[in-house]
mmCIF file of C-alpha atoms and ligand atoms in Angstrom:
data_model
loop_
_atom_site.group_PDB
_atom_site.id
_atom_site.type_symbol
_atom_site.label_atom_id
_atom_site.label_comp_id
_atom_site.label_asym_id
_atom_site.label_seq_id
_atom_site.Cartn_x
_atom_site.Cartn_y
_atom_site.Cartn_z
ATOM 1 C CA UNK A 1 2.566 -7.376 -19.049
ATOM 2 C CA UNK A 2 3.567 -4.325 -17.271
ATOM 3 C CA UNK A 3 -0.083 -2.521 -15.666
ATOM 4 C CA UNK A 4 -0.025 0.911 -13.471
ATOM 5 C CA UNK A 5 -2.963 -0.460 -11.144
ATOM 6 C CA UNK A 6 -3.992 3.143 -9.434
ATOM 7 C CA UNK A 7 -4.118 6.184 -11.667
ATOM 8 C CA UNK A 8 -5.895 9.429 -11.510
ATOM 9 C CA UNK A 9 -7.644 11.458 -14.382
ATOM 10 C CA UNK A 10 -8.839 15.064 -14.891
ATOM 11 C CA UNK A 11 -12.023 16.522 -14.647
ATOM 12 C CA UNK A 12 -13.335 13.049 -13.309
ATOM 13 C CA UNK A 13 -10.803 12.879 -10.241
ATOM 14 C CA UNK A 14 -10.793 16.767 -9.198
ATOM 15 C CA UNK A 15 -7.578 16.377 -7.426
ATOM 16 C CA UNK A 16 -5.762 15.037 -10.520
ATOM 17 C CA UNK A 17 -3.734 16.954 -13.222
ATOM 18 C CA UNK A 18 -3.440 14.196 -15.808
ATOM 19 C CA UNK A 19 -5.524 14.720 -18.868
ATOM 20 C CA UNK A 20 -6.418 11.375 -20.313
ATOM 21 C CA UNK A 21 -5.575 12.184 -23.819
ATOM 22 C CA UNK A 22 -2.341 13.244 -22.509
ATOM 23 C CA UNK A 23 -2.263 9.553 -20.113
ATOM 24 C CA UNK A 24 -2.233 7.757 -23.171
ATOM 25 C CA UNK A 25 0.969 9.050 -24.742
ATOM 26 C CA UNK A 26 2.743 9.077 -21.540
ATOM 27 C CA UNK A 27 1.657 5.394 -21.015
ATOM 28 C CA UNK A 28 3.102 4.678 -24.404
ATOM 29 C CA UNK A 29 6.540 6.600 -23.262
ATOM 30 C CA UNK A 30 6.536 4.470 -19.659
ATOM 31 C CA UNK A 31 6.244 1.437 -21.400
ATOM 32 C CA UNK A 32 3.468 0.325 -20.171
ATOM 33 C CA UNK A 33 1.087 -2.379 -22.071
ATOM 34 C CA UNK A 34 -2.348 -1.626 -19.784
ATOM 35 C CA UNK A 35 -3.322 0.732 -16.821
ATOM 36 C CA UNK A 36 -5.795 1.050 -14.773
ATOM 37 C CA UNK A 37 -8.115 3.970 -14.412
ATOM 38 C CA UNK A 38 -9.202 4.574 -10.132
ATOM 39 C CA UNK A 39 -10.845 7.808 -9.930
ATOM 40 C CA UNK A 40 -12.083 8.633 -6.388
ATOM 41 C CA UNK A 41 -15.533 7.226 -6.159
ATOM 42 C CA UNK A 42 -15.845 7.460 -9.946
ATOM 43 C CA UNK A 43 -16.702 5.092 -12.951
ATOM 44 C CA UNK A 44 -15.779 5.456 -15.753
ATOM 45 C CA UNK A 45 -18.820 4.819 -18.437
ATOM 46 C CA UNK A 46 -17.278 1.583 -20.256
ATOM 47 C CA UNK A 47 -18.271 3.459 -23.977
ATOM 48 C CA UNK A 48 -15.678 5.983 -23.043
ATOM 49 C CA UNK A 49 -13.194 3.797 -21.566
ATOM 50 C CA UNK A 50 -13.278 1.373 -24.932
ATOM 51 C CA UNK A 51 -12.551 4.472 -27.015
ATOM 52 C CA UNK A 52 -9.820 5.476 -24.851
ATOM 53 C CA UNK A 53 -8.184 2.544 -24.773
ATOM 54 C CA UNK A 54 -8.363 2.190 -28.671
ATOM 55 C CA UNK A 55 -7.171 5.468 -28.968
ATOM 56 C CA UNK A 56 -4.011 4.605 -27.805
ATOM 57 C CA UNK A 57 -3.646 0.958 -28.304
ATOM 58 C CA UNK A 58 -3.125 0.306 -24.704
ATOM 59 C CA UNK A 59 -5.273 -2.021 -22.582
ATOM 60 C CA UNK A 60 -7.344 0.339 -20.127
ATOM 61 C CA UNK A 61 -9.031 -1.118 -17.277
ATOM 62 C CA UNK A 62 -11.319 0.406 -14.751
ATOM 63 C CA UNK A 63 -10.810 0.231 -11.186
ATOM 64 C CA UNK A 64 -12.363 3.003 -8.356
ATOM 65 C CA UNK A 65 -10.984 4.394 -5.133
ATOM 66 C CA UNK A 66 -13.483 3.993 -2.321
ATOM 67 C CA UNK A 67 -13.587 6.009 1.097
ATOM 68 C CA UNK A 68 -13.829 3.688 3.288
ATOM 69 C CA UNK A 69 -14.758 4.177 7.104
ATOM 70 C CA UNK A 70 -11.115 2.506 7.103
ATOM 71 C CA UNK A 71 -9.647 4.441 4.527
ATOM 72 C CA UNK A 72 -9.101 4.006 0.520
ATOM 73 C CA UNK A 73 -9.238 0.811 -0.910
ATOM 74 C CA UNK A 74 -9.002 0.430 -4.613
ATOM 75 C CA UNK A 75 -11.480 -1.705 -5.846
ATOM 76 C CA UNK A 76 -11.530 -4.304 -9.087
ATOM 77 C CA UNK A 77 -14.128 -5.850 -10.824
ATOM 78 C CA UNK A 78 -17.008 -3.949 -9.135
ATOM 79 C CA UNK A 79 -19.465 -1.796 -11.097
ATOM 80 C CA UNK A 80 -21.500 0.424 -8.561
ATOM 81 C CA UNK A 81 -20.716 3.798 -8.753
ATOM 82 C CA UNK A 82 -19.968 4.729 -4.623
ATOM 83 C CA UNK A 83 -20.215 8.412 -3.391
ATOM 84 C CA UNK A 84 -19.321 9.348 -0.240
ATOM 85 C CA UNK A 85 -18.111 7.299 2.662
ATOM 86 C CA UNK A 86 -18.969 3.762 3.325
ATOM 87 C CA UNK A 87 -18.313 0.926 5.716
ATOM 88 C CA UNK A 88 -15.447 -1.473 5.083
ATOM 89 C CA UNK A 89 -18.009 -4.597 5.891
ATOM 90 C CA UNK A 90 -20.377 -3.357 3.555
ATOM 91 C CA UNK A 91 -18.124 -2.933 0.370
ATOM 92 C CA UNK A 92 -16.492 -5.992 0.935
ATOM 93 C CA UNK A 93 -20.207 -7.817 1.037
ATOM 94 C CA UNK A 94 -21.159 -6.326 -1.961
ATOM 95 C CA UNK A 95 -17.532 -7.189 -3.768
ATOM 96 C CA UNK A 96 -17.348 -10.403 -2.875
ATOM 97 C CA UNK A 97 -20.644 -10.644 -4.556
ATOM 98 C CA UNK A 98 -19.780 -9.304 -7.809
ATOM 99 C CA UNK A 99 -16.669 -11.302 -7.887
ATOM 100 C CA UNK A 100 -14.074 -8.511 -7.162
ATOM 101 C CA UNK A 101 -11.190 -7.165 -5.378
ATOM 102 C CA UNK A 102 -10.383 -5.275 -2.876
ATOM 103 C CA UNK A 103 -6.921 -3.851 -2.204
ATOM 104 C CA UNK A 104 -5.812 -1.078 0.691
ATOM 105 C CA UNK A 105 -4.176 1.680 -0.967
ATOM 106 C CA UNK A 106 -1.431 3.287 0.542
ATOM 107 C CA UNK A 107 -2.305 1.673 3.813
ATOM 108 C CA UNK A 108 0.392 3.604 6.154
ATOM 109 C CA UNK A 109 0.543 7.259 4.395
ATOM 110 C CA UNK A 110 1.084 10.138 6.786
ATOM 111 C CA UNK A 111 1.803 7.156 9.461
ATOM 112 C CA UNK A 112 5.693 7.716 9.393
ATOM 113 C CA UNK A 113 5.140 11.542 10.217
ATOM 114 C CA UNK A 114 2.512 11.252 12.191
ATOM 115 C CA UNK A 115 2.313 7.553 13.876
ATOM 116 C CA UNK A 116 4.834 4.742 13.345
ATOM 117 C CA UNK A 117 7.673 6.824 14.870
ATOM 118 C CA UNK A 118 5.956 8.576 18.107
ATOM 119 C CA UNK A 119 3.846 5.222 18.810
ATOM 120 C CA UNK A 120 6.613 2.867 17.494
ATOM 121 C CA UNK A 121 4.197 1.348 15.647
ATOM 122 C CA UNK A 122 5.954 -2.259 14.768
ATOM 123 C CA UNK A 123 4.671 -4.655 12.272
ATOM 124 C CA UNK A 124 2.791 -6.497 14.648
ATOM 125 C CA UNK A 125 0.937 -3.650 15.867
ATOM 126 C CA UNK A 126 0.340 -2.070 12.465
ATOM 127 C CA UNK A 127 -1.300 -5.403 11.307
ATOM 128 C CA UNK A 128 -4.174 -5.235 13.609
ATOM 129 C CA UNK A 129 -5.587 -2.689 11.738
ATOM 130 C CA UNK A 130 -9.290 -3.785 10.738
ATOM 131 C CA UNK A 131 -9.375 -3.087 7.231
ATOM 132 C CA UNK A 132 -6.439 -5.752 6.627
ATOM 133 C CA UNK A 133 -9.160 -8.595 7.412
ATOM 134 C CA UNK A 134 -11.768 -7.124 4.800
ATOM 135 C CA UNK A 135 -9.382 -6.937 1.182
ATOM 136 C CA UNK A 136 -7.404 -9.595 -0.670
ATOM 137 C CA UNK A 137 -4.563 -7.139 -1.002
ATOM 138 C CA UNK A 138 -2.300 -4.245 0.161
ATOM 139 C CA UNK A 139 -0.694 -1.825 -1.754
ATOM 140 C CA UNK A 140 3.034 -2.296 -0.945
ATOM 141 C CA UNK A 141 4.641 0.324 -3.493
ATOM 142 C CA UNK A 142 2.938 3.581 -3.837
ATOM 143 C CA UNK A 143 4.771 6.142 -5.106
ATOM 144 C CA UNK A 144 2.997 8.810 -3.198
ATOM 145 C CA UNK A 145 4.196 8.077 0.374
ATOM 146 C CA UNK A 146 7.992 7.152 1.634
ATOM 147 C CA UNK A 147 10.174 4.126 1.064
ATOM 148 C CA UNK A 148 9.331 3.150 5.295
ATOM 149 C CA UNK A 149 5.419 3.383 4.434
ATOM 150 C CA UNK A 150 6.061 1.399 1.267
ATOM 151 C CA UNK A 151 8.113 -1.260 3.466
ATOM 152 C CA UNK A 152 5.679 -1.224 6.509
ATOM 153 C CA UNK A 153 2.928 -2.048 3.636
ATOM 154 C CA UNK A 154 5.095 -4.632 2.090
ATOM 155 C CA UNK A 155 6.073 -6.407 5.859
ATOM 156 C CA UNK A 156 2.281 -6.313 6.846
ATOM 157 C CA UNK A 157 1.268 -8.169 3.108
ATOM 158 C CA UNK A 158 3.719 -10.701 3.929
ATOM 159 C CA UNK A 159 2.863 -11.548 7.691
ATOM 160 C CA UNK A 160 -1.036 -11.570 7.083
ATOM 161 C CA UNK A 161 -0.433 -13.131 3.447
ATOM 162 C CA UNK A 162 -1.930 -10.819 1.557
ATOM 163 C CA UNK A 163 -0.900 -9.869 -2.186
ATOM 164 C CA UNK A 164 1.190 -6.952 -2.594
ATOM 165 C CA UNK A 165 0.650 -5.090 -5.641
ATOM 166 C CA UNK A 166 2.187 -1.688 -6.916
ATOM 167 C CA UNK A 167 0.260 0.881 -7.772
ATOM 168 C CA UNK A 168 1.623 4.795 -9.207
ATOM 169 C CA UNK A 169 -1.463 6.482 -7.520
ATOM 170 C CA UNK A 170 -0.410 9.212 -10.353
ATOM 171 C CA UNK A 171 -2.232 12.374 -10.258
ATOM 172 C CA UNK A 172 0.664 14.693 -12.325
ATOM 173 C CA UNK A 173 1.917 13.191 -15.928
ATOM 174 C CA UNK A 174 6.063 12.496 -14.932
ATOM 175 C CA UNK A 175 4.331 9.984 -12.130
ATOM 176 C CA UNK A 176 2.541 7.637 -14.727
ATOM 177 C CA UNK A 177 4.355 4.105 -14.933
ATOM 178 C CA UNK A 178 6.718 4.587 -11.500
ATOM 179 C CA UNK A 179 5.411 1.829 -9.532
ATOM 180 C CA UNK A 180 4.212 -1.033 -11.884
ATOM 181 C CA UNK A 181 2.710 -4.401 -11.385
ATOM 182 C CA UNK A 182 4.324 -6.643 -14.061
ATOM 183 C CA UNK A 183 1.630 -10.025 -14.971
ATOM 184 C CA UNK A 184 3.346 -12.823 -16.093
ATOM 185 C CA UNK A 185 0.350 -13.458 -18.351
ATOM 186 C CA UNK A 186 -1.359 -11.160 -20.932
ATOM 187 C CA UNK A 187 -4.481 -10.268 -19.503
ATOM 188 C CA UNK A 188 -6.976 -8.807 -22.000
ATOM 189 C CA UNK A 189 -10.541 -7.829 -19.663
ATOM 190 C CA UNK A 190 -10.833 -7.080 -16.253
ATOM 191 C CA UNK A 191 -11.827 -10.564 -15.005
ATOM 192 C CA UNK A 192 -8.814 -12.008 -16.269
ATOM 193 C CA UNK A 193 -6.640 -8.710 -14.678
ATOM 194 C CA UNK A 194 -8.774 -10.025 -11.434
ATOM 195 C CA UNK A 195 -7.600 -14.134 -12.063
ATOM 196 C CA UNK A 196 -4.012 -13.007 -12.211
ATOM 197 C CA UNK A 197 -3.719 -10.824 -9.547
ATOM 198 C CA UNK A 198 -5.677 -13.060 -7.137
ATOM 199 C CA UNK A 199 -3.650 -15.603 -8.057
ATOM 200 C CA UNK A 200 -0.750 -13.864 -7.353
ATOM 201 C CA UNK A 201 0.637 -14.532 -10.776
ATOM 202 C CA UNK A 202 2.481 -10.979 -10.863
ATOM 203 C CA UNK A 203 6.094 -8.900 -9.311
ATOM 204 C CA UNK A 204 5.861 -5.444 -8.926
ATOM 205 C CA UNK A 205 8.885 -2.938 -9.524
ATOM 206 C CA UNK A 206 9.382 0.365 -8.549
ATOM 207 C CA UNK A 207 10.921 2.597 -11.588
ATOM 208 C CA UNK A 208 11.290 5.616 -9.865
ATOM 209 C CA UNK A 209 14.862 6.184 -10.695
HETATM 210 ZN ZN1 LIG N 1 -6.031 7.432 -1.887
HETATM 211 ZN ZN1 LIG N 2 -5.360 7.281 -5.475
#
């Protein structure tokens, strides 16, 4: 089951230029069979997300990107509806609560230009960063930052065993379905989306080309 895990929608992300109606045929196009919708600190209501989804006879989950004191972490499985900023301990109380996931988006963006070169930031260093110890995954393909980030994301997931899922991060149409997470089981609600990927029962595949 091939599942973009991080996209972005108009009005509800501001910073997006994907129009869900428009999502839902470019899904189709990418191939995809589900996708997941992570607005910044935004839920979806579930009414609208269950007419979307049967709209266009694709499986539509709901995830949300959360400002963390540590940065973004896309979160699964976890109804509250955040604003603004909150702690990394805090979030990851109240997921593990309800059940859900927590995975570092784009955990070394801007770190290439601005970081892992200067500081020569190796993997050991770069896995001492506090938020790895609060989330059960990392975001190794991203199609918003560089092939280095990607890797450093990808090395770090692997040393701290962590999962390492793909996500498109999409916020323009042409970057729907570029970095996938591919389930090797059909998945049809977000608990069972939550099994696999904790379970680590998934690839991921960057389409980019
Ligand atoms: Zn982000
Ligand atoms: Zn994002």
């Amino acid at each position: 089951m091939r599942v973009d895990l991080h996209i972005h929608t108009r009005p509800r992300s501001s910073c997006s230029l994907i129009d869900p109606k428009e999502l839902l045929v470019e899904a189709r196009r990418a191939g995809l069979d589900a996708l997941c919708l992570t607005e910044h600190q935004h839920r979806w209501n579930a009414k609208d997300v269950e007419a979307l989804s049967r709209e266009g006879g694709i499986s539509i989950f709901q995830g949300n990107e959360i400002t963390t004191n540590q940065g973004d972490v896309l979160v699964f499985g976890y109804a509250e509806d955040i604003k603004g900023v909150v702690a990394i301990q805090d979030l990851r109380q109240e997921v593990q609560k309800a059940g859900g996931l927590m995975i570092v988006a784009h955990p070394f963006r801007g770190f290439l230009l601005f970081g892992i070169t200067q500081l020569r930031m190796d993997v050991e260093q770069a896995c001492r960063r506090a938020i790895f110890q609060h989330v059960e995954g990392v975001e190794a393909l991203n199609c918003k930052v560089t092939d280095p980030e990607n890797e450093m994301a990808r090395k770090v997931a692997e040393r701290l065993g962590l999962l390492a899922m793909a996500g498109s991060d999409a916020h323009r149409l042409d970057e729907v379905g570029r970095c996938i997470t591919i389930l090797q089981r059909k998945v049809r609600t977000e608990r069972e989306l939550i099994e696999e990927l904790r379970a680590g029962r998934f690839s991921i595949q960057n389409e980019k080309c």
